[in-house]
Short mmCIF file of C-alpha atoms and ligand atoms in Angstrom, two decimals:
data_model
loop_
_atom_site.label_atom_id
_atom_site.label_comp_id
_atom_site.label_asym_id
_atom_site.label_seq_id
_atom_site.Cartn_x
_atom_site.Cartn_y
_atom_site.Cartn_z
CA UNK A 1 0.08 0.29 0.25
CA UNK A 2 1.66 3.43 -0.96
CA UNK A 3 1.92 6.23 1.70
CA UNK A 4 -0.41 9.04 1.65
CA UNK A 5 0.33 11.05 4.03
CA UNK A 6 4.02 12.35 5.11
CA UNK A 7 3.68 14.88 7.66
CA UNK A 8 2.51 18.28 7.94
CA UNK A 9 1.78 20.54 4.99
CA UNK A 10 1.29 24.01 5.96
CA UNK A 11 -0.23 25.78 9.06
CA UNK A 12 -3.07 28.70 8.92
CA UNK A 13 -4.22 30.90 11.44
CA UNK A 14 -6.39 34.32 11.40
CA UNK A 15 -4.19 37.49 12.54
CA UNK A 16 -5.12 41.03 12.98
CA UNK A 17 -2.53 43.64 11.20
CA UNK A 18 -0.55 42.26 7.69
CA UNK A 19 2.37 44.55 8.94
CA UNK A 20 2.53 43.18 12.52
CA UNK A 21 2.25 39.68 11.20
CA UNK A 22 5.12 40.26 8.28
CA UNK A 23 7.24 41.89 11.41
CA UNK A 24 6.83 38.89 13.30
CA UNK A 25 7.35 36.05 10.98
CA UNK A 26 9.97 37.38 8.32
CA UNK A 27 11.29 39.91 11.15
CA UNK A 28 11.82 38.32 14.57
CA UNK A 29 11.50 34.86 13.47
CA UNK A 30 13.45 35.67 10.50
CA UNK A 31 11.34 32.62 8.56
CA UNK A 32 11.16 33.53 4.51
CA UNK A 33 8.07 35.11 3.03
CA UNK A 34 7.35 32.62 0.23
CA UNK A 35 4.16 34.28 -1.08
CA UNK A 36 2.17 37.59 -1.23
CA UNK A 37 -1.42 36.46 -2.29
CA UNK A 38 -5.06 37.30 -1.31
CA UNK A 39 -7.70 34.86 0.64
CA UNK A 40 -9.33 32.95 -2.50
CA UNK A 41 -12.53 33.54 -0.80
CA UNK A 42 -12.20 36.92 0.45
CA UNK A 43 -9.71 38.82 -2.28
CA UNK A 44 -9.76 42.11 0.38
CA UNK A 45 -7.56 39.68 2.35
CA UNK A 46 -4.13 38.72 2.10
CA UNK A 47 -2.72 35.39 2.04
CA UNK A 48 0.43 35.42 3.16
CA UNK A 49 3.21 32.23 3.43
CA UNK A 50 6.00 31.91 5.62
CA UNK A 51 8.76 29.06 5.29
CA UNK A 52 11.97 27.98 4.38
CA UNK A 53 13.95 28.70 1.17
CA UNK A 54 11.35 27.19 -1.29
CA UNK A 55 8.74 26.92 1.27
CA UNK A 56 8.71 23.43 1.32
CA UNK A 57 5.97 21.60 2.89
CA UNK A 58 6.53 20.99 6.80
CA UNK A 59 7.68 24.71 6.89
CA UNK A 60 4.49 26.69 5.50
CA UNK A 61 2.84 28.83 8.22
CA UNK A 62 -0.23 31.02 6.49
CA UNK A 63 -2.38 33.66 7.69
CA UNK A 64 -5.22 35.50 6.91
CA UNK A 65 -4.38 39.31 8.75
CA UNK A 66 -8.17 40.34 8.53
CA UNK A 67 -7.28 43.68 10.03
CA UNK A 68 -9.51 44.64 13.20
CA UNK A 69 -10.89 41.11 14.14
CA UNK A 70 -11.77 40.76 17.59
CA UNK A 71 -8.71 38.39 19.20
CA UNK A 72 -10.16 34.01 19.81
CA UNK A 73 -9.25 32.38 22.36
CA UNK A 74 -7.35 29.35 23.18
CA UNK A 75 -9.69 26.38 24.61
CA UNK A 76 -10.47 22.66 23.32
CA UNK A 77 -11.23 21.13 20.30
CA UNK A 78 -8.60 24.01 18.85
CA UNK A 79 -5.01 23.77 17.62
CA UNK A 80 -3.48 25.57 20.04
CA UNK A 81 -0.11 26.02 19.64
CA UNK A 82 2.40 25.29 16.30
CA UNK A 83 5.93 24.58 17.34
CA UNK A 84 8.62 25.32 15.26
CA UNK A 85 12.51 23.67 15.20
CA UNK A 86 15.72 25.24 16.23
CA UNK A 87 18.84 23.42 17.19
CA UNK A 88 19.54 23.05 20.70
CA UNK A 89 22.53 25.53 20.55
CA UNK A 90 20.24 27.94 19.39
CA UNK A 91 17.97 28.11 22.62
CA UNK A 92 20.20 31.04 24.15
CA UNK A 93 20.24 33.07 21.17
CA UNK A 94 16.49 32.75 20.53
CA UNK A 95 15.93 33.67 24.22
CA UNK A 96 17.72 37.03 23.84
CA UNK A 97 16.77 37.88 20.32
CA UNK A 98 12.95 37.18 22.14
CA UNK A 99 14.08 39.68 24.94
CA UNK A 100 15.13 42.21 22.56
CA UNK A 101 12.63 42.70 20.23
CA UNK A 102 10.36 42.07 23.80
CA UNK A 103 8.69 39.29 22.92
CA UNK A 104 7.65 37.90 26.75
CA UNK A 105 8.29 33.83 26.78
CA UNK A 106 7.76 31.46 29.44
CA UNK A 107 10.90 29.77 31.08
CA UNK A 108 12.32 27.29 29.47
CA UNK A 109 10.32 23.55 29.86
CA UNK A 110 11.02 19.85 29.33
CA UNK A 111 8.60 17.50 27.08
CA UNK A 112 9.56 14.31 25.96
CA UNK A 113 13.45 14.90 26.50
CA UNK A 114 13.43 18.12 24.70
CA UNK A 115 13.43 21.91 25.52
CA UNK A 116 11.33 24.44 24.45
CA UNK A 117 10.32 28.01 24.58
CA UNK A 118 6.54 28.96 24.64
CA UNK A 119 5.24 32.54 23.90
CA UNK A 120 2.85 34.08 21.83
CA UNK A 121 2.46 36.29 18.61
CA UNK A 122 1.11 40.53 18.39
CA UNK A 123 -2.35 38.66 17.91
CA UNK A 124 -1.68 35.81 20.93
CA UNK A 125 -1.14 32.93 18.49
CA UNK A 126 0.66 30.17 20.47
CA UNK A 127 3.78 29.54 19.17
CA UNK A 128 6.69 26.84 20.38
CA UNK A 129 10.66 26.83 19.39
CA UNK A 130 11.46 23.01 20.69
CA UNK A 131 15.01 22.47 20.63
CA UNK A 132 16.57 19.07 19.15
CA UNK A 133 19.79 17.55 16.94
CA UNK A 134 17.56 15.55 15.02
CA UNK A 135 16.29 17.83 12.61
CA UNK A 136 18.65 18.01 9.17
CA UNK A 137 16.57 20.76 6.88
CA UNK A 138 18.84 23.74 6.14
CA UNK A 139 15.73 26.04 7.13
CA UNK A 140 16.04 29.71 6.06
CA UNK A 141 17.40 33.19 7.63
CA UNK A 142 16.21 36.75 7.30
CA UNK A 143 20.17 37.53 6.51
CA UNK A 144 20.11 38.80 9.87
CA UNK A 145 19.87 35.22 11.98
CA UNK A 146 23.14 33.19 11.79
CA UNK A 147 22.06 30.39 9.81
CA UNK A 148 23.27 27.93 12.19
CA UNK A 149 20.61 29.12 14.60
CA UNK A 150 17.42 29.53 12.56
CA UNK A 151 14.53 27.79 12.47
CA UNK A 152 14.09 24.77 10.35
CA UNK A 153 10.56 24.05 9.95
CA UNK A 154 7.76 22.84 11.73
CA UNK A 155 8.45 20.66 14.92
CA UNK A 156 4.66 19.76 15.51
CA UNK A 157 1.35 21.17 16.07
CA UNK A 158 -0.79 20.45 19.54
CA UNK A 159 -4.25 19.49 19.45
CA UNK A 160 -6.50 20.30 22.04
CA UNK A 161 -9.31 18.07 22.76
CA UNK A 162 -11.92 17.61 25.09
CA UNK A 163 -12.45 13.54 24.12
CA UNK A 164 -8.96 12.20 22.95
CA UNK A 165 -9.76 8.73 21.59
CA UNK A 166 -12.48 9.49 18.50
CA UNK A 167 -9.13 11.66 17.02
CA UNK A 168 -6.98 9.35 17.89
CA UNK A 169 -8.85 6.70 16.35
CA UNK A 170 -8.65 8.61 12.91
CA UNK A 171 -5.00 10.16 12.99
CA UNK A 172 -3.87 6.35 13.81
CA UNK A 173 -5.92 4.87 11.16
CA UNK A 174 -7.28 6.81 8.33
CA UNK A 175 -4.68 9.30 8.18
CA UNK A 176 -1.45 6.81 9.09
CA UNK A 177 -0.12 8.18 12.15
CA UNK A 178 1.88 6.51 14.92
CA UNK A 179 1.40 7.04 18.76
CA UNK A 180 5.29 7.74 19.64
CA UNK A 181 5.02 8.32 22.87
CA UNK A 182 2.51 9.21 25.81
CA UNK A 183 3.40 11.31 29.27
CA UNK A 184 1.13 13.06 31.89
CA UNK A 185 -2.34 13.14 28.89
CA UNK A 186 -0.67 14.21 26.13
CA UNK A 187 0.04 11.89 23.12
CA UNK A 188 2.93 12.47 20.29
CA UNK A 189 2.20 10.78 17.11
CA UNK A 190 4.31 11.04 14.33
CA UNK A 191 2.94 10.26 10.35
CA UNK A 192 5.64 9.27 7.56
CA UNK A 193 9.19 9.35 7.85
CA UNK A 194 8.91 11.10 11.43
CA UNK A 195 10.75 13.38 13.36
CA UNK A 196 10.29 17.31 13.20
CA UNK A 197 7.64 18.36 10.33
CA UNK A 198 5.41 15.00 11.45
CA UNK A 199 4.45 15.30 14.70
CA UNK A 200 0.89 15.47 16.24
CA UNK A 201 1.02 16.40 19.89
CA UNK A 202 -2.58 15.77 21.38
CA UNK A 203 -3.66 16.96 24.75
CA UNK A 204 -7.28 15.99 26.67
CA UNK A 205 -9.00 18.06 28.87
CA UNK A 206 -12.74 17.18 29.23
CA UNK A 207 -13.70 20.21 31.33
CA UNK A 208 -11.80 23.03 29.90
CA UNK A 209 -13.38 26.09 28.25
CA UNK A 210 -13.94 25.79 24.38
CA UNK A 211 -11.91 27.72 21.99
CA UNK A 212 -13.17 30.37 20.10
CA UNK A 213 -11.84 31.46 16.32
CA UNK A 214 -10.44 35.05 15.92
CA UNK A 215 -7.37 36.73 15.69
CA UNK A 216 -4.55 34.99 17.19
CA UNK A 217 -6.02 31.24 16.62
CA UNK A 218 -5.76 28.76 13.87
CA UNK A 219 -7.97 28.40 11.37
CA UNK A 220 -6.69 24.81 10.14
CA UNK A 221 -3.95 22.38 9.59
CA UNK A 222 -2.82 20.66 6.65
CA UNK A 223 -1.24 17.16 5.83
CA UNK A 224 0.97 16.51 3.03
CA UNK A 225 0.53 13.92 0.31
CA UNK A 226 2.59 13.27 -2.89
CA UNK A 227 0.12 13.60 -5.58
CA UNK A 228 -2.91 14.23 -6.92
CA UNK A 229 -3.51 10.68 -7.21
CA UNK A 230 -2.35 9.76 -3.65
CA UNK A 231 -4.79 12.69 -2.64
CA UNK A 232 -7.86 11.12 -4.80
CA UNK A 233 -6.55 7.86 -2.51
CA UNK A 234 -6.67 9.47 0.84
CA UNK A 235 -10.10 11.16 -0.17
CA UNK A 236 -11.72 8.62 -0.99
CA UNK A 237 -10.70 6.55 2.61
CA UNK A 238 -11.83 9.42 4.68
CA UNK A 239 -14.95 9.05 2.77
CA UNK A 240 -15.35 5.31 2.92
CA UNK A 241 -14.52 5.77 7.23
CA UNK A 242 -17.54 8.28 7.48
CA UNK A 243 -15.96 11.59 7.17
CA UNK A 244 -17.32 14.34 5.19
CA UNK A 245 -15.04 15.45 3.02
CA UNK A 246 -15.13 18.22 0.41
CA UNK A 247 -14.03 17.83 -3.36
CA UNK A 248 -10.57 19.30 -4.40
CA UNK A 249 -9.79 23.09 -4.59
CA UNK A 250 -7.18 24.26 -6.85
CA UNK A 251 -5.24 26.89 -4.32
CA UNK A 252 -2.91 27.52 -6.69
CA UNK A 253 0.28 26.43 -4.75
CA UNK A 254 -1.17 23.39 -3.96
CA UNK A 255 -4.61 20.86 -4.01
CA UNK A 256 -7.00 20.86 -1.24
CA UNK A 257 -9.23 18.60 0.39
CA UNK A 258 -11.14 19.91 3.51
CA UNK A 259 -13.12 18.10 6.29
CA UNK A 260 -13.47 18.29 10.05
CA UNK A 261 -11.91 15.74 12.60
CA UNK A 262 -14.17 14.55 15.29
CA UNK A 263 -13.26 17.14 17.78
CA UNK A 264 -14.30 19.99 15.43
CA UNK A 265 -10.86 21.12 14.20
CA UNK A 266 -10.32 21.99 10.34
CA UNK A 267 -8.13 19.32 8.61
CA UNK A 268 -6.62 19.69 5.36
CA UNK A 269 -4.62 17.44 3.04
CA UNK A 270 -2.71 19.71 0.80
CA UNK A 271 -0.38 18.04 -2.26
CA UNK A 272 2.92 18.74 -2.26
CA UNK A 273 3.06 19.79 -5.96
CA UNK A 274 3.41 22.32 -7.84
CA UNK A 275 4.34 24.51 -5.09
CA UNK A 276 4.97 27.89 -4.81
CA UNK A 277 7.72 28.71 -8.19
CA UNK A 278 4.73 27.95 -10.35
CA UNK A 279 4.25 32.16 -10.59
CA UNK A 280 7.65 33.74 -9.32
CA UNK A 281 11.30 32.40 -9.85
CA UNK A 282 12.76 30.93 -6.59
CA UNK A 283 15.13 33.86 -6.09
CA UNK A 284 11.81 36.78 -6.06
CA UNK A 285 9.22 34.55 -3.95
CA UNK A 286 7.14 37.27 -1.88
CA UNK A 287 8.11 39.94 -3.75
CA UNK A 288 4.98 40.92 -5.44
CA UNK A 289 1.39 40.56 -4.84
CA UNK A 290 0.67 37.40 -6.69
CA UNK A 291 -3.25 36.63 -7.69
CA UNK A 292 -4.61 33.73 -9.02
CA UNK A 293 -6.11 34.51 -13.65
CA UNK A 294 -9.31 35.61 -12.42
CA UNK A 295 -8.49 37.73 -10.26
CA UNK A 296 -5.99 39.82 -12.46
CA UNK A 297 -8.87 41.95 -14.26
CA UNK A 298 -9.70 43.38 -10.76
CA UNK A 299 -5.88 44.03 -9.52
CA UNK A 300 -5.90 47.50 -9.46
CA UNK A 301 -9.17 47.57 -7.06
CA UNK A 302 -7.88 44.48 -5.06
CA UNK A 303 -4.29 46.38 -4.73
CA UNK A 304 -5.95 50.00 -3.34
CA UNK A 305 -8.03 47.74 -0.78
CA UNK A 306 -5.04 45.97 0.90
CA UNK A 307 -2.93 47.48 3.54
CA UNK A 308 1.23 48.30 2.23
CA UNK A 309 3.46 46.14 3.73
CA UNK A 310 6.96 45.79 3.46
CA UNK A 311 10.04 43.42 5.05
CA UNK A 312 12.08 44.68 7.14
CA UNK A 313 15.57 43.20 8.45
CA UNK A 314 15.32 43.08 12.39
ZN1 ZN B 1 -4.91 25.03 3.86
#
């Protein structure tokens, strides 16, 4: 049987102001802005993609910066933390860097033998940096951060559920994940080859308040599949397993299907091809506002309605 799920593809979240979002992810975290486009379903809102040099699956953090929208609330039945992977030797550097940029963080904590830092972006989105030395990906730096200390891509995500069993069953069954370990109510799963970029952690707290969507919350998490063929295969398998899955949507840089896991978190399965170089040279990724063909006739009006954003090296 062929492998249908490789690990994480991207995480998409809601944000407030676009410039603040760029300042945080391209500036402070030093990710590459690999695509500046619009929300295909709401062309007055940007869709900003950050990642490693090419925006490889497993490194892509994306945002819809809605400007003046209410903040959401962290809680159950939500993806509460997105973790990025950094080298162990970089942890001190990141503490200094966050301090220099007035980003408050919790003191380093340990989980599954890895030390991590936890903090929030300007909208309250939960971010972690997990120190480890098993990540061989090259990552990206913004020209300020030493490449040896830069973020390499995702480490994993944390799902916060009120009931663990149904989600665990979906992930380990239809979605090909394996439980790596479990301690104190936290499960760690991985998919594909395993390791950073493939982890899904799940914590279960039946009594906690449900999360509420708004700025600073994750909208959905996407899992990577190799091709249109493997996507159709997993789609069929999910439907046969009782999930209600959308038809394939063309997102220009990948093709997508969506469904809700039993806890209510929106899951997507996205194809690895065609990738971000489909409409810009690799060296120029993220430098221009890219629109899908059907919006090109409205470019002037769309551009006029969007907040001006610029990359700053910090
Ligand atoms: Zn998506």
